[in-house]
Amino acid sequence: MSDDPSTSADAPTSADAPTSADSVLPAGVERRTIGGEETLATRGEPVYGEPTDGDWRAWNASRSKLGATFELGMETGLAGGDRVLYLGAAAGTTVSHVADFAGPTYAVEFAPRPTRDLLAVAEPRDRLFPLLKDARAPETYAHVVESDLDAIVQDVATRGQADVAVRNAQFLADDGRLVAAIKARSEDVTADPEAVFDRAVDRLGDAYEVLERRRLEPYHDDHLAVVARPR
Amino acid sequence: MTDSDADSGWFESVPPDDLEVAREVIENGSAESPKDWPKQAVEARFAEDKDNYYDRLHEAANYAARETVKERERADDQQLKHSIRAMDDCERTANELAERAAEWAGSLFADVDAGIEGAREVATRQPDTEAERRAVSLAERAVDLADEAAAIRGFIERTAPSVAPNLAAMAGPVLATRLIALAGGLETLAKKPSGTVQVLGAEDALFAHLEGRAPSPKHGIIFTHEYVRETRPEDRGSAARAVAGKLTIAARIDHYSGDLREEVHEELRDRIATIRARADADEEGDR
């Protein structure tokens, strides 16, 4: 998955109880003490007033579902230098950290207002490409986003989140990874979140083999993180 | 320059360094499936190597997104302009009709209150006669219009912060929208001097002054801002000047960059506190 020899290539084995959470962090993401707090951090231009220490900027897991996914020790399979498609980039909080450790990163966001903030994030990051597109319609950006990507990171808050992941599977390399956050309330505010998650994971099965699923409490309520690879 | 070939990359027919064409293709093009675009772009001599390709994509994607965001938000400011006018029309008409309905219903039923609330109550009555039916029906229409005005207000409150985040935060979404509508759009508002913004909505008074018939107006629509209205009369001119100055800056930030800047809001709070402290100082002096 990675061009970077410093990360262990054959990591994904048992998903249960990783002995050391740090072993699954991509190169370029580190656990550091910034402003007296232990936190995930990446190196890059500060974006949202986050605490910094030299080049390192804190990555607040409560503000980022991918951050929480790392914080909980899930094996995302993401590696430093990965080529990434990020769906639901919003104002760019999380995608800024992804672009810090990854390689070329395509950031898809549909709403103009957050895209304005995303542009400020993309400007100083020369391998971050903002795309004002609807993640439900991949054909509208398949002429820009390259094939055989190492990873899709998804955080779209629309109905049919699993559908979005399935439609975008075409961008992934055979050994690529999907790291998705599924928000229960976006699918159905009244249903039991577990039932919503089961349905979503079931739908993902049309295009992916799900490797690990885990709820993102205490960082994010009623969110499920899913790591999967294309079938 | 569009997707004549459904399987070509965005760069195929883009002349080097033509960002406009690149934007057009990125936005409106499509492909059935992704390909190894960096490799194809190098083969097509669009770029010297992959690094160069990514540099160009970065430039083109940023340009395309920035221009489109600007365009869409500009269009949204025109929606705000229509909506605030429609809201005012609905409110005015609802009030007039409610008065009429209340007056009519008052001759038919006991205990009819004036205004929209009165009409709301009349609308719930069971009419028995033809005249009652008409009066109740009229009250229903007045209530519907008042509800429409409220719904439009909700739209304005949701839309203004995305069109003009700083202006909406400083003035509230409704006053921000009134300023945009009076100026004709966010861009025209951003280009007005602060002295003009200060008297927007007081055009009659301003022209009376220019013709020598009246003193210069101290404030226009910004009088509805609590910083102006709730400052004592002798300091209101200063407050209006300060508010207009910062609103002008807020509109410029919103038009040209669009990020929420806390400093400008903080500066206005400080300035108003200083102006209002004069009143306290005068009271001290009187003692």
Short mmCIF file of C-alpha atoms in Angstrom, two decimals:
data_model
loop_
_atom_site.label_atom_id
_atom_site.label_comp_id
_atom_site.label_asym_id
_atom_site.label_seq_id
_atom_site.Cartn_x
_atom_site.Cartn_y
_atom_site.Cartn_z
CA MET A 1 0.00 0.00 0.00
CA SER A 2 2.89 2.31 0.51
CA ASP A 3 5.91 3.67 -1.24
CA ASP A 4 7.43 4.27 2.13
CA PRO A 5 9.66 1.38 3.23
CA SER A 6 9.62 2.51 6.86
CA THR A 7 6.07 1.28 7.40
CA SER A 8 5.50 -2.43 7.84
CA ALA A 9 3.79 -3.68 4.72
CA ASP A 10 2.13 -6.85 5.93
CA ALA A 11 0.40 -5.43 8.96
CA PRO A 12 -3.27 -6.44 8.57
CA THR A 13 -3.63 -9.66 10.51
CA SER A 14 -5.94 -10.01 13.46
CA ALA A 15 -7.99 -6.89 14.04
CA ASP A 16 -8.50 -7.72 17.69
CA ALA A 17 -6.78 -5.77 20.45
CA PRO A 18 -3.72 -4.27 18.84
CA THR A 19 -0.88 -4.49 21.33
CA SER A 20 0.43 -1.06 20.54
CA ALA A 21 -1.80 1.51 18.91
CA ASP A 22 1.24 3.27 17.47
CA SER A 23 2.13 0.31 15.31
CA VAL A 24 -0.84 1.07 13.06
CA LEU A 25 -0.21 4.78 12.60
CA PRO A 26 0.91 5.74 9.08
CA ALA A 27 4.34 7.29 8.71
CA GLY A 28 3.86 11.01 9.19
CA VAL A 29 1.29 10.60 11.98
CA GLU A 30 2.75 10.54 15.46
CA ARG A 31 1.64 10.59 19.03
CA ARG A 32 3.17 13.67 20.61
CA THR A 33 2.78 15.90 23.61
CA ILE A 34 1.61 19.32 22.48
CA GLY A 35 0.59 21.99 24.94
CA GLY A 36 0.79 19.47 27.79
CA GLU A 37 -1.63 17.02 26.16
CA GLU A 38 -0.85 13.78 24.42
CA THR A 39 -2.36 13.90 20.98
CA LEU A 40 -2.06 12.65 17.43
CA ALA A 41 -0.16 15.06 15.25
CA THR A 42 0.95 15.65 11.67
CA ARG A 43 3.39 18.10 10.14
CA GLY A 44 1.96 20.95 8.08
CA GLU A 45 0.50 24.45 8.03
CA PRO A 46 -1.94 25.04 10.92
CA VAL A 47 -5.55 25.20 9.76
CA TYR A 48 -8.13 25.74 12.47
CA GLY A 49 -6.21 27.25 15.36
CA GLU A 50 -5.04 23.85 16.61
CA PRO A 51 -2.14 23.72 19.10
CA THR A 52 1.26 23.33 17.46
CA ASP A 53 4.78 22.40 18.44
CA GLY A 54 7.33 23.41 15.83
CA ASP A 55 6.11 21.90 12.54
CA TRP A 56 3.76 19.50 14.33
CA ARG A 57 0.08 20.29 14.65
CA ALA A 58 -2.31 18.51 17.00
CA TRP A 59 -4.99 16.33 15.40
CA ASN A 60 -8.02 16.43 17.64
CA ALA A 61 -9.83 13.08 17.52
CA SER A 62 -13.03 14.68 18.76
CA ARG A 63 -13.13 16.87 15.68
CA SER A 64 -12.14 14.20 13.19
CA LYS A 65 -13.60 10.75 12.64
CA LEU A 66 -10.42 9.50 10.99
CA GLY A 67 -8.47 10.89 13.95
CA ALA A 68 -10.76 8.92 16.28
CA THR A 69 -10.28 5.82 14.12
CA PHE A 70 -6.51 6.05 14.70
CA GLU A 71 -6.95 6.99 18.33
CA LEU A 72 -8.95 3.79 18.93
CA GLY A 73 -6.15 1.72 17.42
CA MET A 74 -7.96 0.45 14.35
CA GLU A 75 -5.81 -0.94 11.57
CA THR A 76 -6.69 1.38 8.74
CA GLY A 77 -3.97 0.16 6.41
CA LEU A 78 -3.23 3.79 5.56
CA ALA A 79 0.44 4.55 5.00
CA GLY A 80 2.59 7.62 4.54
CA GLY A 81 2.67 8.74 0.90
CA ASP A 82 -0.61 6.98 -0.02
CA ARG A 83 -2.64 8.33 -2.91
CA VAL A 84 -6.04 9.13 -1.40
CA LEU A 85 -9.57 10.02 -2.45
CA TYR A 86 -11.28 11.87 0.37
CA LEU A 87 -15.07 12.01 0.11
CA GLY A 88 -16.87 14.65 2.15
CA ALA A 89 -13.92 16.95 2.78
CA ALA A 90 -16.14 19.71 4.26
CA ALA A 91 -14.05 22.62 5.50
CA GLY A 92 -10.91 20.51 5.31
CA THR A 93 -10.15 19.86 8.97
CA THR A 94 -9.44 16.15 8.56
CA VAL A 95 -8.28 16.26 4.96
CA SER A 96 -5.58 18.73 5.97
CA HIS A 97 -4.06 16.07 8.24
CA VAL A 98 -4.46 13.41 5.56
CA ALA A 99 -2.66 15.60 3.02
CA ASP A 100 0.10 16.15 5.61
CA PHE A 101 1.01 12.45 5.77
CA ALA A 102 -0.33 11.14 2.44
CA GLY A 103 0.73 11.74 -1.15
CA PRO A 104 -1.61 13.11 -3.83
CA THR A 105 -5.02 13.63 -2.17
CA TYR A 106 -8.25 14.32 -4.03
CA ALA A 107 -10.75 16.12 -1.78
CA VAL A 108 -14.38 15.97 -2.90
CA GLU A 109 -16.90 18.33 -1.32
CA PHE A 110 -20.30 19.35 -2.66
CA ALA A 111 -21.26 22.48 -0.71
CA PRO A 112 -19.75 25.81 -1.80
CA ARG A 113 -19.51 27.39 1.65
CA PRO A 114 -17.25 24.80 3.31
CA THR A 115 -15.31 24.53 0.06
CA ARG A 116 -14.24 28.10 0.60
CA ASP A 117 -12.50 26.99 3.81
CA LEU A 118 -11.20 23.90 2.08
CA LEU A 119 -9.49 26.14 -0.48
CA ALA A 120 -7.52 27.84 2.26
CA VAL A 121 -6.39 24.38 3.41
CA ALA A 122 -5.53 23.24 -0.13
CA GLU A 123 -3.55 26.28 -1.17
CA PRO A 124 -0.40 25.63 0.89
CA ARG A 125 -0.64 21.83 0.33
CA ASP A 126 0.58 21.27 -3.19
CA ARG A 127 -0.65 17.66 -3.44
CA LEU A 128 -4.19 18.39 -2.21
CA PHE A 129 -6.72 18.82 -5.01
CA PRO A 130 -10.11 20.29 -4.08
CA LEU A 131 -13.05 19.17 -6.23
CA LEU A 132 -16.48 20.77 -5.93
CA LYS A 133 -18.37 17.59 -6.78
CA ASP A 134 -21.14 15.32 -5.56
CA ALA A 135 -19.64 12.12 -4.15
CA ARG A 136 -22.76 10.24 -5.25
CA ALA A 137 -21.83 10.91 -8.90
CA PRO A 138 -18.25 9.65 -9.38
CA GLU A 139 -18.50 9.89 -13.18
CA THR A 140 -18.39 13.70 -12.77
CA TYR A 141 -14.85 13.49 -11.40
CA ALA A 142 -13.49 10.24 -12.84
CA HIS A 143 -11.79 12.36 -15.54
CA VAL A 144 -9.74 14.06 -12.83
CA VAL A 145 -9.23 11.49 -10.07
CA GLU A 146 -6.72 8.81 -11.03
CA SER A 147 -7.28 5.06 -10.81
CA ASP A 148 -5.60 2.47 -8.54
CA LEU A 149 -5.63 4.67 -5.45
CA ASP A 150 -4.28 3.36 -2.16
CA ALA A 151 -7.19 4.58 -0.09
CA ILE A 152 -10.61 6.14 0.07
CA VAL A 153 -11.40 8.03 3.24
CA GLN A 154 -15.09 8.78 3.52
CA ASP A 155 -17.05 11.06 5.81
CA VAL A 156 -20.18 12.11 3.97
CA ALA A 157 -23.23 13.01 6.01
CA THR A 158 -25.88 12.14 3.44
CA ARG A 159 -28.33 9.32 3.25
CA GLY A 160 -26.94 6.25 1.49
CA GLN A 161 -23.41 6.51 2.86
CA ALA A 162 -22.64 2.88 2.03
CA ASP A 163 -23.92 3.49 -1.48
CA VAL A 164 -21.42 6.32 -1.94
CA ALA A 165 -18.59 3.99 -0.89
CA VAL A 166 -19.76 1.28 -3.28
CA ARG A 167 -19.99 3.66 -6.22
CA ASN A 168 -16.49 4.99 -5.57
CA ALA A 169 -14.86 1.57 -5.21
CA GLN A 170 -13.76 1.84 -8.86
CA PHE A 171 -11.02 4.28 -7.84
CA LEU A 172 -9.29 1.80 -5.53
CA ALA A 173 -6.40 -0.52 -6.33
CA ASP A 174 -7.09 -4.21 -5.66
CA ASP A 175 -5.22 -4.00 -2.36
CA GLY A 176 -6.54 -0.51 -1.55
CA ARG A 177 -8.45 0.40 1.59
CA LEU A 178 -11.73 2.07 2.36
CA VAL A 179 -11.80 3.85 5.71
CA ALA A 180 -15.32 5.14 6.17
CA ALA A 181 -17.24 6.79 8.98
CA ILE A 182 -20.94 5.95 8.92
CA LYS A 183 -23.17 8.38 10.76
CA ALA A 184 -26.34 6.65 11.97
CA ARG A 185 -28.38 9.84 12.11
CA SER A 186 -27.74 10.62 8.47
CA GLU A 187 -29.51 7.41 7.48
CA ASP A 188 -32.38 7.37 9.91
CA VAL A 189 -32.74 9.55 13.00
CA THR A 190 -35.23 7.28 14.70
CA ALA A 191 -33.79 3.81 14.06
CA ASP A 192 -31.46 2.00 16.42
CA PRO A 193 -27.91 2.92 15.32
CA GLU A 194 -26.76 -0.72 15.41
CA ALA A 195 -29.49 -1.68 12.95
CA VAL A 196 -28.47 1.20 10.67
CA PHE A 197 -24.82 0.10 10.87
CA ASP A 198 -25.69 -3.52 10.06
CA ARG A 199 -27.59 -2.41 6.98
CA ALA A 200 -24.73 -0.16 5.86
CA VAL A 201 -22.10 -2.87 6.35
CA ASP A 202 -24.33 -5.27 4.47
CA ARG A 203 -24.55 -2.87 1.52
CA LEU A 204 -20.76 -2.33 1.60
CA GLY A 205 -20.50 -6.07 1.04
CA ASP A 206 -21.57 -5.52 -2.57
CA ALA A 207 -18.17 -4.07 -3.40
CA TYR A 208 -15.98 -4.60 -0.35
CA GLU A 209 -14.80 -7.14 2.15
CA VAL A 210 -15.19 -5.51 5.56
CA LEU A 211 -12.06 -6.05 7.66
CA GLU A 212 -13.00 -4.24 10.82
CA ARG A 213 -15.87 -2.22 12.24
CA ARG A 214 -15.95 -0.24 15.42
CA ARG A 215 -18.03 2.50 16.99
CA LEU A 216 -16.29 5.83 17.51
CA GLU A 217 -17.44 6.52 21.06
CA PRO A 218 -16.32 8.39 23.12
CA TYR A 219 -15.07 10.71 20.37
CA HIS A 220 -18.17 10.68 18.18
CA ASP A 221 -21.62 9.45 19.21
CA ASP A 222 -23.53 7.07 16.95
CA HIS A 223 -20.77 6.79 14.36
CA LEU A 224 -19.30 3.58 13.02
CA ALA A 225 -15.82 3.35 11.54
CA VAL A 226 -15.36 0.71 8.88
CA VAL A 227 -12.15 -0.54 7.28
CA ALA A 228 -12.67 -2.55 4.11
CA ARG A 229 -10.89 -3.67 0.95
CA PRO A 230 -12.33 -4.11 -2.53
CA ARG A 231 -13.71 -7.52 -3.44
CA MET B 1 -13.45 21.54 -24.80
CA THR B 2 -16.01 19.34 -23.09
CA ASP B 3 -16.10 15.59 -22.84
CA SER B 4 -16.18 14.73 -26.52
CA ASP B 5 -14.44 11.52 -25.57
CA ALA B 6 -15.94 9.96 -22.46
CA ASP B 7 -12.66 8.23 -21.71
CA SER B 8 -10.24 11.13 -21.81
CA GLY B 9 -8.67 12.91 -18.88
CA TRP B 10 -9.45 16.50 -17.98
CA PHE B 11 -6.14 17.69 -19.46
CA GLU B 12 -6.62 16.26 -23.00
CA SER B 13 -7.74 19.43 -24.73
CA VAL B 14 -6.48 22.01 -22.27
CA PRO B 15 -3.84 24.36 -23.66
CA PRO B 16 -0.95 24.83 -21.24
CA ASP B 17 -1.64 27.49 -18.61
CA ASP B 18 -5.19 28.16 -19.77
CA LEU B 19 -6.92 28.01 -16.42
CA GLU B 20 -10.32 29.02 -17.80
CA VAL B 21 -10.45 26.06 -20.17
CA ALA B 22 -9.11 23.77 -17.44
CA ARG B 23 -11.86 24.95 -15.14
CA GLU B 24 -14.53 24.36 -17.77
CA VAL B 25 -13.36 20.78 -18.31
CA ILE B 26 -12.88 19.93 -14.63
CA GLU B 27 -16.37 21.19 -13.87
CA ASN B 28 -18.39 19.92 -16.77
CA GLY B 29 -16.37 16.98 -18.04
CA SER B 30 -16.87 13.37 -17.06
CA ALA B 31 -15.46 9.91 -17.62
CA GLU B 32 -16.92 6.45 -17.37
CA SER B 33 -14.06 5.22 -15.26
CA PRO B 34 -10.83 6.59 -13.82
CA LYS B 35 -7.48 5.89 -15.51
CA ASP B 36 -3.85 6.44 -14.69
CA TRP B 37 -4.21 10.12 -15.56
CA PRO B 38 -0.77 11.24 -14.38
CA LYS B 39 0.86 8.72 -16.71
CA GLN B 40 -1.41 9.59 -19.64
CA ALA B 41 -0.83 13.30 -19.13
CA VAL B 42 2.92 12.79 -19.36
CA GLU B 43 2.51 10.62 -22.46
CA ALA B 44 0.28 13.28 -24.03
CA ARG B 45 3.01 15.82 -23.21
CA PHE B 46 0.60 17.85 -21.10
CA ALA B 47 3.18 17.62 -18.33
CA GLU B 48 6.91 16.91 -18.25
CA ASP B 49 6.62 14.36 -15.46
CA LYS B 50 4.23 13.29 -12.71
CA ASP B 51 5.38 15.99 -10.31
CA ASN B 52 4.76 18.60 -12.94
CA TYR B 53 1.34 17.06 -13.64
CA TYR B 54 0.35 17.26 -9.98
CA ASP B 55 1.54 20.87 -9.82
CA ARG B 56 -0.70 21.73 -12.74
CA LEU B 57 -3.65 19.81 -11.37
CA HIS B 58 -3.24 21.60 -8.06
CA GLU B 59 -3.30 24.97 -9.76
CA ALA B 60 -6.24 24.09 -12.01
CA ALA B 61 -8.35 22.40 -9.32
CA ASN B 62 -7.86 25.29 -6.91
CA TYR B 63 -8.71 27.83 -9.57
CA ALA B 64 -11.82 25.94 -10.68
CA ALA B 65 -13.14 25.46 -7.15
CA ARG B 66 -12.45 29.06 -6.15
CA GLU B 67 -14.19 30.58 -9.16
CA THR B 68 -17.21 28.30 -8.84
CA VAL B 69 -17.60 28.96 -5.14
CA LYS B 70 -17.49 32.68 -5.85
CA GLU B 71 -20.07 32.40 -8.60
CA ARG B 72 -22.52 30.30 -6.62
CA GLU B 73 -22.33 32.56 -3.63
CA ARG B 74 -22.82 35.60 -5.76
CA ALA B 75 -25.97 34.00 -7.08
CA ASP B 76 -27.09 33.33 -3.51
CA ASP B 77 -26.84 37.01 -2.60
CA GLN B 78 -29.42 37.73 -5.30
CA GLN B 79 -31.72 35.13 -3.73
CA LEU B 80 -31.35 36.97 -0.43
CA LYS B 81 -32.30 40.22 -2.13
CA HIS B 82 -35.54 38.76 -3.47
CA SER B 83 -36.36 37.00 -0.24
CA ILE B 84 -36.04 40.04 2.02
CA ARG B 85 -38.29 42.07 -0.27
CA ALA B 86 -40.82 39.24 -0.40
CA MET B 87 -40.69 38.90 3.38
CA ASP B 88 -41.37 42.61 3.85
CA ASP B 89 -44.27 42.47 1.38
CA CYS B 90 -45.78 39.44 3.12
CA GLU B 91 -45.49 41.03 6.55
CA ARG B 92 -46.97 44.34 5.47
CA THR B 93 -49.84 42.73 3.58
CA ALA B 94 -50.51 40.24 6.38
CA ASN B 95 -50.80 43.09 8.87
CA GLU B 96 -53.16 45.06 6.65
CA LEU B 97 -55.37 42.07 5.97
CA ALA B 98 -55.34 41.05 9.62
CA GLU B 99 -56.55 44.52 10.61
CA ARG B 100 -59.31 44.34 8.06
CA ALA B 101 -60.29 40.78 9.09
CA ALA B 102 -60.29 41.72 12.78
CA GLU B 103 -62.46 44.75 12.13
CA TRP B 104 -64.93 42.66 10.14
CA ALA B 105 -64.92 39.74 12.57
CA GLY B 106 -65.37 42.18 15.46
CA SER B 107 -68.80 43.03 14.06
CA LEU B 108 -69.73 39.32 13.99
CA PHE B 109 -68.02 37.71 17.02
CA ALA B 110 -67.29 38.85 20.56
CA ASP B 111 -63.75 39.43 21.89
CA VAL B 112 -61.77 39.82 18.68
CA ASP B 113 -58.21 41.09 19.17
CA ALA B 114 -56.40 43.21 16.63
CA GLY B 115 -53.40 42.16 14.54
CA ILE B 116 -52.12 38.78 13.35
CA GLU B 117 -52.80 37.09 16.68
CA GLY B 118 -56.40 38.27 16.47
CA ALA B 119 -56.69 36.94 12.92
CA ARG B 120 -55.16 33.65 14.07
CA GLU B 121 -57.88 33.29 16.64
CA VAL B 122 -60.64 34.28 14.19
CA ALA B 123 -59.35 31.71 11.71
CA THR B 124 -60.11 28.91 14.18
CA ARG B 125 -63.80 29.86 14.57
CA GLN B 126 -66.67 27.90 13.08
CA PRO B 127 -68.59 30.23 10.75
CA ASP B 128 -72.36 29.84 10.64
CA THR B 129 -73.40 32.51 8.17
CA GLU B 130 -72.18 33.55 4.77
CA ALA B 131 -70.71 36.78 6.23
CA GLU B 132 -68.90 34.82 8.99
CA ARG B 133 -67.53 32.43 6.39
CA ARG B 134 -66.01 35.32 4.44
CA ALA B 135 -64.54 37.04 7.51
CA VAL B 136 -63.00 33.79 8.79
CA SER B 137 -61.63 32.99 5.34
CA LEU B 138 -60.02 36.42 5.10
CA ALA B 139 -58.42 35.88 8.51
CA GLU B 140 -57.04 32.55 7.27
CA ARG B 141 -55.38 34.25 4.30
CA ALA B 142 -53.80 36.87 6.57
CA VAL B 143 -52.45 34.11 8.82
CA ASP B 144 -51.07 32.19 5.83
CA LEU B 145 -49.22 35.27 4.65
CA ALA B 146 -47.78 35.83 8.13
CA ASP B 147 -46.63 32.19 8.17
CA GLU B 148 -45.04 32.64 4.75
CA ALA B 149 -43.17 35.69 6.03
CA ALA B 150 -41.88 33.59 8.94
CA ALA B 151 -40.80 30.82 6.57
CA ILE B 152 -38.93 33.32 4.39
CA ARG B 153 -37.27 34.72 7.50
CA GLY B 154 -36.09 31.19 8.30
CA PHE B 155 -34.63 30.89 4.80
CA ILE B 156 -32.81 34.20 5.25
CA GLU B 157 -31.45 33.12 8.62
CA ARG B 158 -30.07 29.93 7.11
CA THR B 159 -28.74 31.48 3.91
CA ALA B 160 -27.16 34.77 5.01
CA PRO B 161 -24.45 33.16 7.18
CA SER B 162 -23.21 31.13 4.21
CA VAL B 163 -23.28 34.06 1.79
CA ALA B 164 -21.78 36.61 4.14
CA PRO B 165 -20.53 34.98 7.35
CA ASN B 166 -18.91 38.05 8.91
CA LEU B 167 -21.67 40.44 7.95
CA ALA B 168 -24.33 38.05 9.26
CA ALA B 169 -22.43 37.46 12.51
CA MET B 170 -22.02 41.20 13.07
CA ALA B 171 -25.41 42.50 11.97
CA GLY B 172 -27.60 39.42 12.33
CA PRO B 173 -28.84 37.63 9.21
CA VAL B 174 -31.81 39.92 8.58
CA LEU B 175 -29.99 43.26 8.80
CA ALA B 176 -27.10 41.76 6.80
CA THR B 177 -29.59 40.80 4.12
CA ARG B 178 -31.19 44.26 4.14
CA LEU B 179 -27.80 45.86 3.59
CA ILE B 180 -27.04 43.47 0.72
CA ALA B 181 -30.45 44.17 -0.83
CA LEU B 182 -30.14 47.96 -0.43
CA ALA B 183 -26.71 47.90 -2.07
CA GLY B 184 -27.90 45.54 -4.81
CA GLY B 185 -25.63 42.64 -3.93
CA LEU B 186 -22.68 41.61 -1.76
CA GLU B 187 -20.12 42.77 -4.29
CA THR B 188 -21.62 46.26 -4.62
CA LEU B 189 -21.91 46.48 -0.84
CA ALA B 190 -18.25 45.47 -0.47
CA LYS B 191 -17.27 48.28 -2.81
CA LYS B 192 -19.20 51.04 -1.04
CA PRO B 193 -17.43 53.47 1.29
CA SER B 194 -18.42 53.15 4.92
CA GLY B 195 -20.09 56.61 4.89
CA THR B 196 -22.53 55.29 2.30
CA VAL B 197 -23.20 52.11 4.26
CA GLN B 198 -23.92 54.27 7.31
CA VAL B 199 -26.87 55.98 5.56
CA LEU B 200 -28.12 53.09 3.38
CA GLY B 201 -31.89 53.08 3.74
CA ALA B 202 -32.03 56.78 4.65
CA GLU B 203 -31.93 58.02 1.08
CA ASP B 204 -34.86 60.44 1.53
CA ALA B 205 -33.17 62.12 4.48
CA LEU B 206 -29.86 62.15 2.62
CA PHE B 207 -31.27 63.87 -0.46
CA ALA B 208 -33.16 66.35 1.73
CA HIS B 209 -29.81 67.14 3.32
CA LEU B 210 -28.04 67.46 -0.03
CA GLU B 211 -30.73 69.91 -1.15
CA GLY B 212 -30.06 71.95 1.96
CA ARG B 213 -33.38 71.21 3.61
CA ALA B 214 -32.19 69.04 6.51
CA PRO B 215 -29.22 68.06 8.66
CA SER B 216 -27.20 65.07 7.45
CA PRO B 217 -28.69 61.73 8.54
CA LYS B 218 -26.65 59.92 11.19
CA HIS B 219 -27.83 56.47 10.24
CA GLY B 220 -29.96 54.49 7.81
CA ILE B 221 -31.10 50.92 8.25
CA ILE B 222 -28.19 50.22 10.62
CA PHE B 223 -30.30 52.05 13.22
CA THR B 224 -31.90 48.64 13.83
CA HIS B 225 -28.54 47.36 15.11
CA GLU B 226 -28.59 47.29 18.89
CA TYR B 227 -25.15 48.96 19.04
CA VAL B 228 -26.72 52.04 17.41
CA ARG B 229 -30.25 51.93 18.77
CA GLU B 230 -29.26 51.27 22.36
CA THR B 231 -26.56 53.88 22.53
CA ARG B 232 -27.73 57.21 24.01
CA PRO B 233 -28.78 59.79 21.37
CA GLU B 234 -25.79 62.12 21.75
CA ASP B 235 -23.35 59.26 21.06
CA ARG B 236 -25.41 57.54 18.37
CA GLY B 237 -23.58 59.28 15.52
CA SER B 238 -20.27 57.88 16.78
CA ALA B 239 -21.78 54.44 17.27
CA ALA B 240 -23.32 54.50 13.78
CA ARG B 241 -19.97 55.49 12.28
CA ALA B 242 -18.17 52.69 14.12
CA VAL B 243 -20.80 50.07 13.21
CA ALA B 244 -20.88 51.15 9.55
CA GLY B 245 -17.07 51.05 9.39
CA LYS B 246 -16.86 47.49 10.69
CA LEU B 247 -19.84 46.29 8.64
CA THR B 248 -18.09 47.60 5.55
CA ILE B 249 -14.95 45.68 6.47
CA ALA B 250 -17.05 42.57 7.21
CA ALA B 251 -18.71 42.80 3.77
CA ARG B 252 -15.28 43.11 2.12
CA ILE B 253 -13.90 40.08 3.96
CA ASP B 254 -17.02 38.12 2.99
CA HIS B 255 -16.80 39.08 -0.64
CA TYR B 256 -13.05 38.75 -1.14
CA SER B 257 -12.11 35.90 1.18
CA GLY B 258 -15.05 34.54 3.13
CA ASP B 259 -13.45 33.27 6.31
CA LEU B 260 -14.87 34.23 9.66
CA ARG B 261 -12.48 36.70 11.31
CA GLU B 262 -13.02 37.09 15.00
CA GLU B 263 -10.72 40.17 15.28
CA VAL B 264 -13.03 42.50 13.42
CA HIS B 265 -15.94 41.55 15.68
CA GLU B 266 -13.78 42.00 18.76
CA GLU B 267 -12.66 45.44 17.55
CA LEU B 268 -16.25 46.59 17.13
CA ARG B 269 -17.19 45.35 20.60
CA ASP B 270 -14.26 47.29 22.07
CA ARG B 271 -15.10 50.44 20.15
CA ILE B 272 -18.75 50.39 21.23
CA ALA B 273 -17.73 49.79 24.84
CA THR B 274 -15.49 52.87 24.61
CA ILE B 275 -18.29 54.99 23.13
CA ARG B 276 -20.78 53.87 25.75
CA ALA B 277 -18.27 54.51 28.51
CA ARG B 278 -18.68 58.23 27.73
CA ALA B 279 -22.19 58.10 29.19
CA ASP B 280 -20.87 56.54 32.38
CA ALA B 281 -18.12 59.16 32.54
CA ASP B 282 -20.70 61.96 32.17
CA GLU B 283 -22.79 60.50 34.97
CA GLU B 284 -19.70 60.40 37.17
CA GLY B 285 -19.03 64.04 36.33
CA ASP B 286 -22.58 65.07 37.25
CA ARG B 287 -22.27 63.62 40.69
#
